[in-house]
mmCIF file of C-alpha atoms in Angstrom:
data_model
loop_
_atom_site.group_PDB
_atom_site.id
_atom_site.type_symbol
_atom_site.label_atom_id
_atom_site.label_comp_id
_atom_site.label_asym_id
_atom_site.label_seq_id
_atom_site.Cartn_x
_atom_site.Cartn_y
_atom_site.Cartn_z
ATOM 1 C CA MET A 1 19.970 237.657 203.749
ATOM 2 C CA THR A 2 17.387 236.304 201.297
ATOM 3 C CA ARG A 3 16.501 237.143 197.694
ATOM 4 C CA GLU A 4 13.432 239.319 197.101
ATOM 5 C CA THR A 5 12.122 236.791 194.551
ATOM 6 C CA PRO A 6 12.332 233.201 195.802
ATOM 7 C CA LEU A 7 13.670 230.591 193.416
ATOM 8 C CA THR A 8 12.624 226.999 193.007
ATOM 9 C CA VAL A 9 15.719 224.907 193.595
ATOM 10 C CA ALA A 10 15.861 221.196 192.839
ATOM 11 C CA VAL A 11 18.251 219.279 195.076
ATOM 12 C CA ILE A 12 19.194 215.984 193.461
ATOM 13 C CA GLY A 13 19.960 213.486 196.202
ATOM 14 C CA ALA A 14 18.813 213.092 199.815
ATOM 15 C CA GLY A 15 22.039 211.920 201.398
ATOM 16 C CA ILE A 16 23.576 214.069 204.106
ATOM 17 C CA VAL A 17 25.038 216.593 201.640
ATOM 18 C CA GLY A 18 21.768 217.007 199.751
ATOM 19 C CA LEU A 19 19.732 217.319 202.941
ATOM 20 C CA CYS A 20 22.037 219.939 204.441
ATOM 21 C CA ALA A 21 21.965 221.827 201.136
ATOM 22 C CA ALA A 22 18.175 221.701 201.044
ATOM 23 C CA LEU A 23 17.902 223.170 204.538
ATOM 24 C CA GLU A 24 20.448 225.897 203.849
ATOM 25 C CA ILE A 25 18.719 226.852 200.588
ATOM 26 C CA GLN A 26 15.397 227.020 202.439
ATOM 27 C CA ARG A 27 17.053 229.235 205.025
ATOM 28 C CA ALA A 28 17.910 231.634 202.193
ATOM 29 C CA GLY A 29 14.205 231.905 201.375
ATOM 30 C CA HIS A 30 13.856 229.565 198.396
ATOM 31 C CA ARG A 31 11.462 226.756 197.539
ATOM 32 C CA VAL A 32 13.087 223.322 197.475
ATOM 33 C CA VAL A 33 12.217 220.161 195.599
ATOM 34 C CA ILE A 34 14.226 217.089 196.676
ATOM 35 C CA ILE A 35 14.636 214.541 193.887
ATOM 36 C CA GLU A 36 15.444 211.159 195.414
ATOM 37 C CA PRO A 37 14.148 207.718 194.422
ATOM 38 C CA ASP A 38 14.828 206.088 197.793
ATOM 39 C CA GLU A 39 13.857 206.919 201.356
ATOM 40 C CA PRO A 40 16.219 209.413 203.052
ATOM 41 C CA GLY A 41 18.382 207.685 205.634
ATOM 42 C CA GLY A 42 17.949 204.265 204.009
ATOM 43 C CA ARG A 43 20.574 201.553 203.728
ATOM 44 C CA GLN A 44 21.172 202.357 200.060
ATOM 45 C CA ALA A 45 22.956 205.588 200.975
ATOM 46 C CA ALA A 46 26.590 206.111 201.900
ATOM 47 C CA SER A 47 25.255 208.502 204.540
ATOM 48 C CA TYR A 48 23.608 205.569 206.315
ATOM 49 C CA GLY A 49 26.681 203.431 206.732
ATOM 50 C CA ASN A 50 29.520 205.830 207.487
ATOM 51 C CA GLY A 51 31.737 205.804 210.560
ATOM 52 C CA ALA A 52 29.607 208.490 212.283
ATOM 53 C CA TRP A 53 32.667 210.598 213.173
ATOM 54 C CA LEU A 54 32.483 214.398 213.220
ATOM 55 C CA SER A 55 36.149 215.265 213.028
ATOM 56 C CA PRO A 56 37.563 218.753 212.427
ATOM 57 C CA ALA A 57 40.861 216.933 211.887
ATOM 58 C CA ALA A 58 39.690 215.036 208.764
ATOM 59 C CA ILE A 59 41.968 217.142 206.583
ATOM 60 C CA MET A 60 44.353 214.556 205.157
ATOM 61 C CA PRO A 61 43.793 213.125 201.669
ATOM 62 C CA ILE A 62 44.416 209.418 201.180
ATOM 63 C CA SER A 63 47.108 209.903 198.548
ATOM 64 C CA VAL A 64 50.364 211.051 200.139
ATOM 65 C CA PRO A 65 54.012 210.913 199.011
ATOM 66 C CA GLY A 66 55.278 207.365 198.709
ATOM 67 C CA LEU A 67 51.856 205.744 198.453
ATOM 68 C CA TRP A 68 52.559 204.696 194.861
ATOM 69 C CA ARG A 69 55.109 202.170 196.153
ATOM 70 C CA LYS A 70 52.275 200.307 197.887
ATOM 71 C CA ILE A 71 50.070 199.921 194.793
ATOM 72 C CA PRO A 72 51.362 196.385 193.997
ATOM 73 C CA ARG A 73 50.510 195.306 197.536
ATOM 74 C CA PHE A 74 47.029 196.831 197.239
ATOM 75 C CA LEU A 75 46.484 194.704 194.141
ATOM 76 C CA LEU A 76 47.904 191.513 195.626
ATOM 77 C CA ASP A 77 46.425 191.616 199.120
ATOM 78 C CA PRO A 78 42.606 191.490 199.068
ATOM 79 C CA THR A 79 42.503 191.604 202.881
ATOM 80 C CA GLY A 80 44.524 194.790 203.456
ATOM 81 C CA PRO A 81 42.968 198.083 204.664
ATOM 82 C CA PHE A 82 43.288 199.513 201.130
ATOM 83 C CA THR A 83 42.677 197.243 198.180
ATOM 84 C CA ILE A 84 42.087 197.543 194.445
ATOM 85 C CA ALA A 85 39.937 195.039 192.591
ATOM 86 C CA TRP A 86 42.002 193.390 189.823
ATOM 87 C CA ARG A 87 39.001 192.951 187.562
ATOM 88 C CA ASP A 88 38.333 196.707 187.637
ATOM 89 C CA LEU A 89 41.911 197.889 187.117
ATOM 90 C CA PRO A 90 41.381 198.951 183.460
ATOM 91 C CA HIS A 91 38.389 201.009 184.529
ATOM 92 C CA LEU A 92 40.342 202.548 187.429
ATOM 93 C CA ALA A 93 43.706 203.140 185.728
ATOM 94 C CA CYS A 94 43.189 206.783 184.734
ATOM 95 C CA TRP A 95 41.753 207.660 188.142
ATOM 96 C CA LEU A 96 44.641 205.905 189.909
ATOM 97 C CA THR A 97 47.180 207.862 187.861
ATOM 98 C CA ARG A 98 45.573 211.147 188.904
ATOM 99 C CA PHE A 99 45.342 209.848 192.485
ATOM 100 C CA ILE A 100 49.060 209.074 192.687
ATOM 101 C CA LEU A 101 50.023 212.396 191.082
ATOM 102 C CA ALA A 102 47.819 214.298 193.527
ATOM 103 C CA GLY A 103 49.937 213.021 196.411
ATOM 104 C CA ARG A 104 53.346 213.243 194.829
ATOM 105 C CA SER A 105 54.715 216.010 197.078
ATOM 106 C CA TRP A 106 54.109 217.359 200.553
ATOM 107 C CA ARG A 107 53.598 220.818 199.077
ATOM 108 C CA ARG A 108 50.597 219.506 197.171
ATOM 109 C CA ILE A 109 49.331 217.806 200.335
ATOM 110 C CA GLU A 110 49.597 221.065 202.271
ATOM 111 C CA THR A 111 47.553 222.814 199.580
ATOM 112 C CA CYS A 112 44.903 220.099 199.756
ATOM 113 C CA VAL A 113 44.831 220.243 203.560
ATOM 114 C CA ALA A 114 44.303 224.003 203.472
ATOM 115 C CA ALA A 115 41.328 223.485 201.135
ATOM 116 C CA ARG A 116 39.802 220.655 203.189
ATOM 117 C CA TYR A 117 39.955 222.427 206.537
ATOM 118 C CA PRO A 118 37.206 225.036 205.898
ATOM 119 C CA LEU A 119 34.881 222.129 205.081
ATOM 120 C CA CYS A 120 35.720 220.308 208.318
ATOM 121 C CA LYS A 121 36.472 222.801 211.063
ATOM 122 C CA GLY A 122 32.938 223.630 212.236
ATOM 123 C CA THR A 123 31.404 220.214 211.725
ATOM 124 C CA VAL A 124 30.475 219.425 215.338
ATOM 125 C CA THR A 125 28.921 222.816 216.062
ATOM 126 C CA ASP A 126 27.127 222.838 212.721
ATOM 127 C CA HIS A 127 25.608 219.388 213.144
ATOM 128 C CA ALA A 128 24.637 220.111 216.747
ATOM 129 C CA ALA A 129 22.720 223.170 215.550
ATOM 130 C CA LEU A 130 20.992 221.181 212.804
ATOM 131 C CA ALA A 131 20.073 218.404 215.230
ATOM 132 C CA ASP A 132 18.572 220.976 217.607
ATOM 133 C CA GLU A 133 16.472 222.417 214.780
ATOM 134 C CA ALA A 134 15.317 218.927 213.819
ATOM 135 C CA GLY A 135 14.374 218.095 217.410
ATOM 136 C CA VAL A 136 16.981 215.350 217.785
ATOM 137 C CA PRO A 137 19.803 216.953 219.822
ATOM 138 C CA GLN A 138 20.569 213.591 221.425
ATOM 139 C CA LEU A 139 21.894 212.308 218.087
ATOM 140 C CA ILE A 140 25.014 214.509 218.299
ATOM 141 C CA THR A 141 27.573 213.757 220.995
ATOM 142 C CA ARG A 142 30.576 215.926 221.826
ATOM 143 C CA GLU A 143 32.862 213.654 223.830
ATOM 144 C CA GLY A 144 35.894 213.926 221.578
ATOM 145 C CA LEU A 145 37.400 211.205 219.395
ATOM 146 C CA ILE A 146 40.340 208.977 220.264
ATOM 147 C CA PHE A 147 43.030 207.499 218.012
ATOM 148 C CA VAL A 148 44.631 204.478 219.676
ATOM 149 C CA TYR A 149 48.179 203.348 218.898
ATOM 150 C CA ARG A 150 50.330 200.393 219.805
ATOM 151 C CA ASP A 151 52.878 202.776 221.289
ATOM 152 C CA ARG A 152 53.967 206.409 221.194
ATOM 153 C CA ALA A 153 56.509 205.670 218.464
ATOM 154 C CA GLU A 154 53.619 204.724 216.181
ATOM 155 C CA PHE A 155 51.968 208.047 216.995
ATOM 156 C CA LEU A 156 55.201 209.935 216.288
ATOM 157 C CA ALA A 157 55.406 208.253 212.875
ATOM 158 C CA GLU A 158 52.374 210.405 211.999
ATOM 159 C CA ALA A 159 53.903 213.566 213.496
ATOM 160 C CA ARG A 160 53.782 215.456 210.225
ATOM 161 C CA GLU A 161 50.031 215.020 209.901
ATOM 162 C CA TRP A 162 49.444 216.011 213.535
ATOM 163 C CA ARG A 163 51.616 219.120 213.089
ATOM 164 C CA MET A 164 49.484 220.133 210.106
ATOM 165 C CA ARG A 165 46.372 219.765 212.216
ATOM 166 C CA ALA A 166 47.822 221.742 215.094
ATOM 167 C CA ALA A 167 48.926 224.531 212.743
ATOM 168 C CA LEU A 168 45.295 224.969 211.677
ATOM 169 C CA GLY A 169 44.075 225.121 215.258
ATOM 170 C CA VAL A 170 42.899 221.536 215.708
ATOM 171 C CA ARG A 171 43.223 220.736 219.409
ATOM 172 C CA PHE A 172 44.405 217.323 220.536
ATOM 173 C CA SER A 173 45.903 215.825 223.659
ATOM 174 C CA GLU A 174 48.151 212.810 224.149
ATOM 175 C CA ILE A 175 46.955 209.956 226.347
ATOM 176 C CA ALA A 176 49.559 207.857 228.167
ATOM 177 C CA GLU A 177 48.953 204.151 228.754
ATOM 178 C CA ALA A 178 47.748 204.451 232.351
ATOM 179 C CA ASP A 179 45.197 207.106 231.403
ATOM 180 C CA LEU A 180 44.129 205.097 228.354
ATOM 181 C CA ARG A 181 43.400 202.103 230.603
ATOM 182 C CA ARG A 182 41.275 204.268 232.907
ATOM 183 C CA LEU A 183 39.329 205.692 229.985
ATOM 184 C CA LEU A 184 38.952 202.388 228.137
ATOM 185 C CA PRO A 185 39.339 199.492 230.570
ATOM 186 C CA GLN A 186 38.157 196.949 227.995
ATOM 187 C CA LEU A 187 40.642 198.017 225.339
ATOM 188 C CA GLY A 188 43.095 195.220 224.517
ATOM 189 C CA PRO A 189 46.734 195.334 225.661
ATOM 190 C CA ALA A 190 47.974 195.779 222.085
ATOM 191 C CA TYR A 191 47.099 199.479 222.309
ATOM 192 C CA ARG A 192 49.174 201.498 224.755
ATOM 193 C CA PHE A 193 48.936 205.108 223.619
ATOM 194 C CA GLY A 194 46.215 207.480 222.480
ATOM 195 C CA ALA A 195 45.601 210.886 220.924
ATOM 196 C CA ARG A 196 42.307 212.586 221.703
ATOM 197 C CA LEU A 197 40.696 215.060 219.338
ATOM 198 C CA ASP A 198 39.346 217.370 222.000
ATOM 199 C CA ASP A 199 36.728 219.019 219.781
ATOM 200 C CA GLY A 200 35.554 215.909 217.942
ATOM 201 C CA GLY A 201 32.076 214.457 218.061
ATOM 202 C CA GLN A 202 29.814 211.775 216.687
ATOM 203 C CA VAL A 203 26.416 211.183 215.126
ATOM 204 C CA ALA A 204 24.822 208.496 217.266
ATOM 205 C CA ASP A 205 22.680 207.123 214.438
ATOM 206 C CA PRO A 206 23.423 208.480 210.929
ATOM 207 C CA GLY A 207 20.338 206.931 209.338
ATOM 208 C CA ALA A 208 17.976 208.380 211.946
ATOM 209 C CA TYR A 209 19.737 211.731 211.678
ATOM 210 C CA CYS A 210 19.228 211.879 207.913
ATOM 211 C CA ARG A 211 15.560 210.974 208.349
ATOM 212 C CA ALA A 212 15.167 213.761 210.925
ATOM 213 C CA LEU A 213 16.775 216.340 208.616
ATOM 214 C CA ALA A 214 14.533 215.220 205.759
ATOM 215 C CA GLU A 215 11.443 215.603 207.961
ATOM 216 C CA LEU A 216 12.618 219.085 208.956
ATOM 217 C CA ALA A 217 12.983 220.085 205.300
ATOM 218 C CA PHE A 218 9.527 218.730 204.506
ATOM 219 C CA LYS A 219 7.985 220.573 207.494
ATOM 220 C CA ARG A 220 9.518 223.749 206.107
ATOM 221 C CA GLY A 221 7.813 223.204 202.779
ATOM 222 C CA ALA A 222 10.181 221.062 200.726
ATOM 223 C CA MET A 223 8.552 218.711 198.247
ATOM 224 C CA ARG A 224 9.931 215.316 197.299
ATOM 225 C CA VAL A 225 9.903 213.698 193.874
ATOM 226 C CA ALA A 226 10.462 209.960 194.348
ATOM 227 C CA ALA A 227 12.333 209.343 191.124
ATOM 228 C CA GLY A 228 15.869 209.271 189.815
ATOM 229 C CA ALA A 229 17.225 212.317 187.991
ATOM 230 C CA THR A 230 18.278 211.585 184.404
ATOM 231 C CA GLY A 231 19.238 214.951 182.930
ATOM 232 C CA PHE A 232 18.389 218.609 182.452
ATOM 233 C CA THR A 233 16.335 220.847 180.191
ATOM 234 C CA ILE A 234 18.495 223.809 179.240
ATOM 235 C CA ALA A 235 17.451 226.410 176.668
ATOM 236 C CA GLY A 236 19.359 229.561 175.830
ATOM 237 C CA GLY A 237 21.918 228.622 178.466
ATOM 238 C CA ARG A 238 19.340 228.619 181.291
ATOM 239 C CA LEU A 239 17.872 225.730 183.250
ATOM 240 C CA SER A 240 14.120 225.149 183.146
ATOM 241 C CA ALA A 241 13.764 221.612 184.505
ATOM 242 C CA VAL A 242 15.463 218.520 185.874
ATOM 243 C CA GLU A 243 14.472 215.465 183.854
ATOM 244 C CA THR A 244 13.560 212.451 185.963
ATOM 245 C CA GLU A 245 12.270 208.918 185.484
ATOM 246 C CA GLY A 246 8.846 210.306 186.337
ATOM 247 C CA GLY A 247 8.980 213.320 184.052
ATOM 248 C CA PRO A 248 10.398 216.866 184.192
ATOM 249 C CA VAL A 249 10.607 218.818 187.440
ATOM 250 C CA ALA A 250 10.412 222.558 186.788
ATOM 251 C CA CYS A 251 13.014 224.620 188.618
ATOM 252 C CA ASP A 252 15.184 227.716 188.395
ATOM 253 C CA ARG A 253 18.329 226.167 189.862
ATOM 254 C CA ALA A 254 19.509 222.636 190.612
ATOM 255 C CA VAL A 255 22.111 221.125 192.919
ATOM 256 C CA ILE A 256 23.782 217.842 191.972
ATOM 257 C CA ALA A 257 24.284 216.000 195.269
ATOM 258 C CA ALA A 258 23.586 212.466 194.099
ATOM 259 C CA GLY A 259 26.661 210.784 195.542
ATOM 260 C CA ILE A 260 28.135 208.174 193.229
ATOM 261 C CA GLY A 261 25.294 208.893 190.799
ATOM 262 C CA SER A 262 26.560 212.445 190.300
ATOM 263 C CA ARG A 263 29.120 211.560 187.649
ATOM 264 C CA ALA A 264 26.673 211.036 184.782
ATOM 265 C CA LEU A 265 24.730 214.152 185.715
ATOM 266 C CA ALA A 266 27.916 216.216 185.929
ATOM 267 C CA VAL A 267 28.838 215.160 182.394
ATOM 268 C CA GLN A 268 25.497 216.500 181.176
ATOM 269 C CA ALA A 269 26.257 219.681 183.109
ATOM 270 C CA GLY A 270 29.491 220.076 181.164
ATOM 271 C CA ASP A 271 31.984 218.593 183.609
ATOM 272 C CA ALA A 272 33.655 215.208 183.112
ATOM 273 C CA VAL A 273 34.635 214.622 186.726
ATOM 274 C CA PRO A 274 36.765 211.528 187.470
ATOM 275 C CA LEU A 275 34.505 210.089 190.156
ATOM 276 C CA ILE A 276 34.694 206.498 191.352
ATOM 277 C CA SER A 277 33.364 204.453 194.237
ATOM 278 C CA GLU A 278 35.630 204.277 197.269
ATOM 279 C CA ARG A 279 33.643 201.384 198.632
ATOM 280 C CA GLY A 280 33.278 201.284 202.388
ATOM 281 C CA TYR A 281 32.052 198.539 204.691
ATOM 282 C CA HIS A 282 30.738 198.316 208.196
ATOM 283 C CA VAL A 283 29.727 195.700 210.697
ATOM 284 C CA VAL A 284 27.368 196.288 213.607
ATOM 285 C CA ILE A 285 27.614 193.987 216.620
ATOM 286 C CA PRO A 286 24.364 194.044 218.630
ATOM 287 C CA ASP A 287 24.538 193.932 222.435
ATOM 288 C CA PRO A 288 28.355 194.060 222.365
ATOM 289 C CA GLY A 289 28.916 194.357 226.110
ATOM 290 C CA ILE A 290 30.564 197.761 225.797
ATOM 291 C CA ALA A 291 29.383 201.340 225.385
ATOM 292 C CA LEU A 292 31.918 203.865 224.110
ATOM 293 C CA ALA A 293 31.511 207.492 225.141
ATOM 294 C CA ALA A 294 33.911 208.589 222.410
ATOM 295 C CA GLY A 295 34.570 207.080 219.001
ATOM 296 C CA LEU A 296 37.844 205.206 218.518
ATOM 297 C CA MET A 297 40.177 204.618 215.590
ATOM 298 C CA PRO A 298 42.967 202.010 215.774
ATOM 299 C CA SER A 299 46.146 203.134 214.043
ATOM 300 C CA ASP A 300 46.662 199.758 212.409
ATOM 301 C CA GLY A 301 43.150 199.576 210.985
ATOM 302 C CA LYS A 302 42.145 203.172 210.247
ATOM 303 C CA MET A 303 38.472 202.454 210.844
ATOM 304 C CA ALA A 304 35.906 204.174 213.050
ATOM 305 C CA VAL A 305 34.674 202.231 216.068
ATOM 306 C CA VAL A 306 31.569 203.789 217.613
ATOM 307 C CA SER A 307 28.621 202.895 219.791
ATOM 308 C CA THR A 308 25.228 203.305 218.124
ATOM 309 C CA PRO A 309 21.702 202.394 219.246
ATOM 310 C CA GLN A 310 21.971 199.271 217.073
ATOM 311 C CA GLY A 311 25.267 198.140 218.624
ATOM 312 C CA LEU A 312 29.001 198.571 218.139
ATOM 313 C CA ARG A 313 29.680 199.853 214.617
ATOM 314 C CA VAL A 314 33.082 199.260 213.038
ATOM 315 C CA ALA A 315 33.267 201.148 209.758
ATOM 316 C CA GLY A 316 36.019 201.747 207.253
ATOM 317 C CA GLN A 317 38.229 200.048 204.689
ATOM 318 C CA VAL A 318 39.040 201.436 201.252
ATOM 319 C CA GLU A 319 38.148 199.206 198.325
ATOM 320 C CA LEU A 320 38.458 200.674 194.852
ATOM 321 C CA ALA A 321 36.114 198.795 192.552
ATOM 322 C CA ALA A 322 33.359 199.401 190.033
ATOM 323 C CA VAL A 323 29.891 200.134 191.354
ATOM 324 C CA SER A 324 28.622 196.969 189.674
ATOM 325 C CA THR A 325 31.225 194.703 191.293
ATOM 326 C CA PRO A 326 29.607 192.467 193.952
ATOM 327 C CA PRO A 327 30.551 193.189 197.592
ATOM 328 C CA ASP A 328 33.578 191.355 198.950
ATOM 329 C CA TRP A 329 32.309 190.459 202.412
ATOM 330 C CA ARG A 330 35.798 189.501 203.492
ATOM 331 C CA ARG A 331 36.208 193.255 203.984
ATOM 332 C CA ALA A 332 33.500 193.203 206.636
ATOM 333 C CA ASP A 333 35.114 190.186 208.292
ATOM 334 C CA ILE A 334 38.376 192.154 208.537
ATOM 335 C CA LEU A 335 36.522 194.830 210.483
ATOM 336 C CA LEU A 336 35.118 192.204 212.804
ATOM 337 C CA GLY A 337 38.630 190.866 213.339
ATOM 338 C CA PHE A 338 39.802 194.298 214.446
ATOM 339 C CA ALA A 339 36.925 194.474 216.910
ATOM 340 C CA ARG A 340 38.158 191.231 218.454
ATOM 341 C CA THR A 341 41.719 192.577 218.676
ATOM 342 C CA MET A 342 40.599 195.830 220.247
ATOM 343 C CA PHE A 343 38.313 194.151 222.798
ATOM 344 C CA PRO A 344 39.631 190.588 223.277
ATOM 345 C CA ALA A 345 37.609 189.980 226.432
ATOM 346 C CA LEU A 346 34.446 190.430 224.381
ATOM 347 C CA ALA A 347 35.495 188.239 221.443
ATOM 348 C CA GLU A 348 33.157 185.389 222.427
ATOM 349 C CA THR A 349 30.253 187.837 222.651
ATOM 350 C CA PHE A 350 31.088 189.129 219.182
ATOM 351 C CA ASP A 351 31.376 185.626 217.748
ATOM 352 C CA SER A 352 27.925 184.610 218.974
ATOM 353 C CA ALA A 353 26.188 187.763 217.758
ATOM 354 C CA THR A 354 24.150 188.159 214.595
ATOM 355 C CA ILE A 355 26.316 190.623 212.703
ATOM 356 C CA ASP A 356 24.849 193.268 210.407
ATOM 357 C CA ARG A 357 27.132 193.736 207.379
ATOM 358 C CA TRP A 358 26.864 196.720 205.032
ATOM 359 C CA MET A 359 28.657 198.059 201.966
ATOM 360 C CA GLY A 360 28.196 201.453 200.328
ATOM 361 C CA HIS A 361 29.613 203.629 197.561
ATOM 362 C CA ARG A 362 31.516 206.709 198.694
ATOM 363 C CA PRO A 363 31.948 209.108 195.738
ATOM 364 C CA SER A 364 35.638 209.937 195.436
ATOM 365 C CA THR A 365 37.695 212.272 193.295
ATOM 366 C CA PRO A 366 41.412 211.527 192.842
ATOM 367 C CA ASP A 367 42.692 214.716 194.506
ATOM 368 C CA GLY A 368 40.879 214.433 197.834
ATOM 369 C CA LEU A 369 38.596 217.423 197.256
ATOM 370 C CA PRO A 370 34.864 217.483 196.464
ATOM 371 C CA CYS A 371 33.302 219.329 193.545
ATOM 372 C CA ILE A 372 31.370 222.366 194.771
ATOM 373 C CA GLY A 373 30.239 225.253 192.598
ATOM 374 C CA ALA A 374 28.639 226.220 189.316
ATOM 375 C CA ALA A 375 28.699 223.749 186.439
ATOM 376 C CA SER A 376 30.417 224.595 183.160
ATOM 377 C CA ALA A 377 27.441 224.155 180.841
ATOM 378 C CA CYS A 378 24.921 226.245 182.750
ATOM 379 C CA PRO A 379 25.198 228.844 185.549
ATOM 380 C CA ASP A 380 21.983 227.508 187.086
ATOM 381 C CA LEU A 381 23.477 224.084 187.883
ATOM 382 C CA PHE A 382 25.634 223.557 190.957
ATOM 383 C CA HIS A 383 27.833 220.650 192.007
ATOM 384 C CA ALA A 384 27.941 219.336 195.592
ATOM 385 C CA PHE A 385 29.460 215.849 195.446
ATOM 386 C CA GLY A 386 32.685 213.876 195.671
ATOM 387 C CA HIS A 387 33.308 214.050 199.425
ATOM 388 C CA ALA A 388 34.462 210.406 199.635
ATOM 389 C CA HIS A 389 34.481 209.177 203.245
ATOM 390 C CA THR A 390 34.058 212.677 204.761
ATOM 391 C CA GLY A 391 30.649 213.624 203.405
ATOM 392 C CA LEU A 392 29.056 213.639 206.850
ATOM 393 C CA ILE A 393 31.808 215.870 208.190
ATOM 394 C CA GLN A 394 31.848 218.303 205.274
ATOM 395 C CA ALA A 395 28.114 218.503 204.519
ATOM 396 C CA PRO A 396 27.127 221.624 206.515
ATOM 397 C CA ALA A 397 29.983 223.781 205.179
ATOM 398 C CA THR A 398 29.313 222.513 201.647
ATOM 399 C CA ALA A 399 25.667 223.493 202.049
ATOM 400 C CA ARG A 400 26.503 227.023 203.155
ATOM 401 C CA LEU A 401 28.867 227.467 200.235
ATOM 402 C CA VAL A 402 26.358 226.181 197.676
ATOM 403 C CA ALA A 403 23.553 228.336 199.064
ATOM 404 C CA ALA A 404 25.741 231.446 198.882
ATOM 405 C CA LEU A 405 26.774 230.679 195.312
ATOM 406 C CA ILE A 406 23.166 230.154 194.244
ATOM 407 C CA ASP A 407 22.261 233.572 195.644
ATOM 408 C CA GLY A 408 25.349 235.319 194.320
ATOM 409 C CA ARG A 409 26.336 236.226 197.864
ATOM 410 C CA LYS A 410 29.888 236.435 199.122
ATOM 411 C CA PRO A 411 30.900 232.832 199.833
ATOM 412 C CA PRO A 412 31.881 231.906 203.403
ATOM 413 C CA PHE A 413 35.281 230.728 202.119
ATOM 414 C CA ASP A 414 37.155 230.496 198.827
ATOM 415 C CA PRO A 415 35.280 228.124 196.482
ATOM 416 C CA SER A 416 37.988 227.937 193.806
ATOM 417 C CA PRO A 417 39.742 224.744 195.053
ATOM 418 C CA TYR A 418 36.530 222.766 194.549
ATOM 419 C CA CYS A 419 35.768 223.883 190.986
ATOM 420 C CA ALA A 420 35.019 220.910 188.723
ATOM 421 C CA ARG A 421 36.945 222.543 185.904
ATOM 422 C CA ARG A 422 40.193 221.659 187.675
ATOM 423 C CA PHE A 423 39.898 218.261 185.997
ATOM 424 C CA GLY A 424 40.065 219.819 182.546
ATOM 425 C CA GLY A 425 36.545 219.145 181.330
#
């Protein structure tokens, strides 16, 4: 269903969420202008450096009951899987308080999980369809995803989370040690049990995928303004333009999908969203001597380990710090250390390789949910940001929801959990 009179919609940001939104808005019959100062799919984007997983099981928020007890350790241990930069603690204090409160009970977690699942459940099918349209079907693989554990007891320690997934229809199968060895003969002896997400998948090359989606949008008539968005022209409560570094861009509607840069724009749109950078790192080991059919995640590291055309990518870590804080490349070295533990026979190969290290800013809200929907100051402005480390997974469903809201159509699922007004202005 399309509107009789097409609108001009400005999409601010050409990361994976913005690109999916642009394509979905075009599908509804509208003209699209993409406002993005950098090249789509470039290293500057969180979409470039993510773990490449497409997981319908990515329903758990980071903050869960009891996490608050670990905050001192996060502050004291700069090499742990979750760390908080001391120098930025004053800046992060209010966000951290909301973060801890969001995970204070399992009832609240169950509510969050129920809201996250509609954004995650169709991710593999959705991305496969988009890749087909863009002419790059080979960039989406559907071989499942495997969590590896030191033993079954470690898996059972996460039984509550797995029960939540199963209750929503997420299919998984347990992998005993003998079967794990057959599937992954090079996996180190430290890992003796696995859980396979049967319906999981992977983007082989996130940067190339984003570039392909951008090219598809441009072939379908989208225009690009190579400038940063700085604000909005609103008169009589209606939007007439997005202000940019290169001048105003006339439009009828606008979507804020600028990743970590969305916070300042959201304030101008009437919503003071507590958005910070959940900084993520990756290392890529070229010619690693191993090719994984399915992505892996070690239980003791909680990072994605995937094969890409550039090499073995190990991506993850949670570092809460200001955007302006310089990268702490020890985080990347931790990832490399896990690669050695997972594949000890290849450690010498890893050590002699020229490692590509990357850090990016994942836009995170304290309650584990993105902001999707109309802005408070103007009904012509729409939020589509704050997906943290699951932007790739949640992008297609976010795009469908935003496109429906722009058109005033019945949304594909309840948008109320993602309303920016939940943060109280």
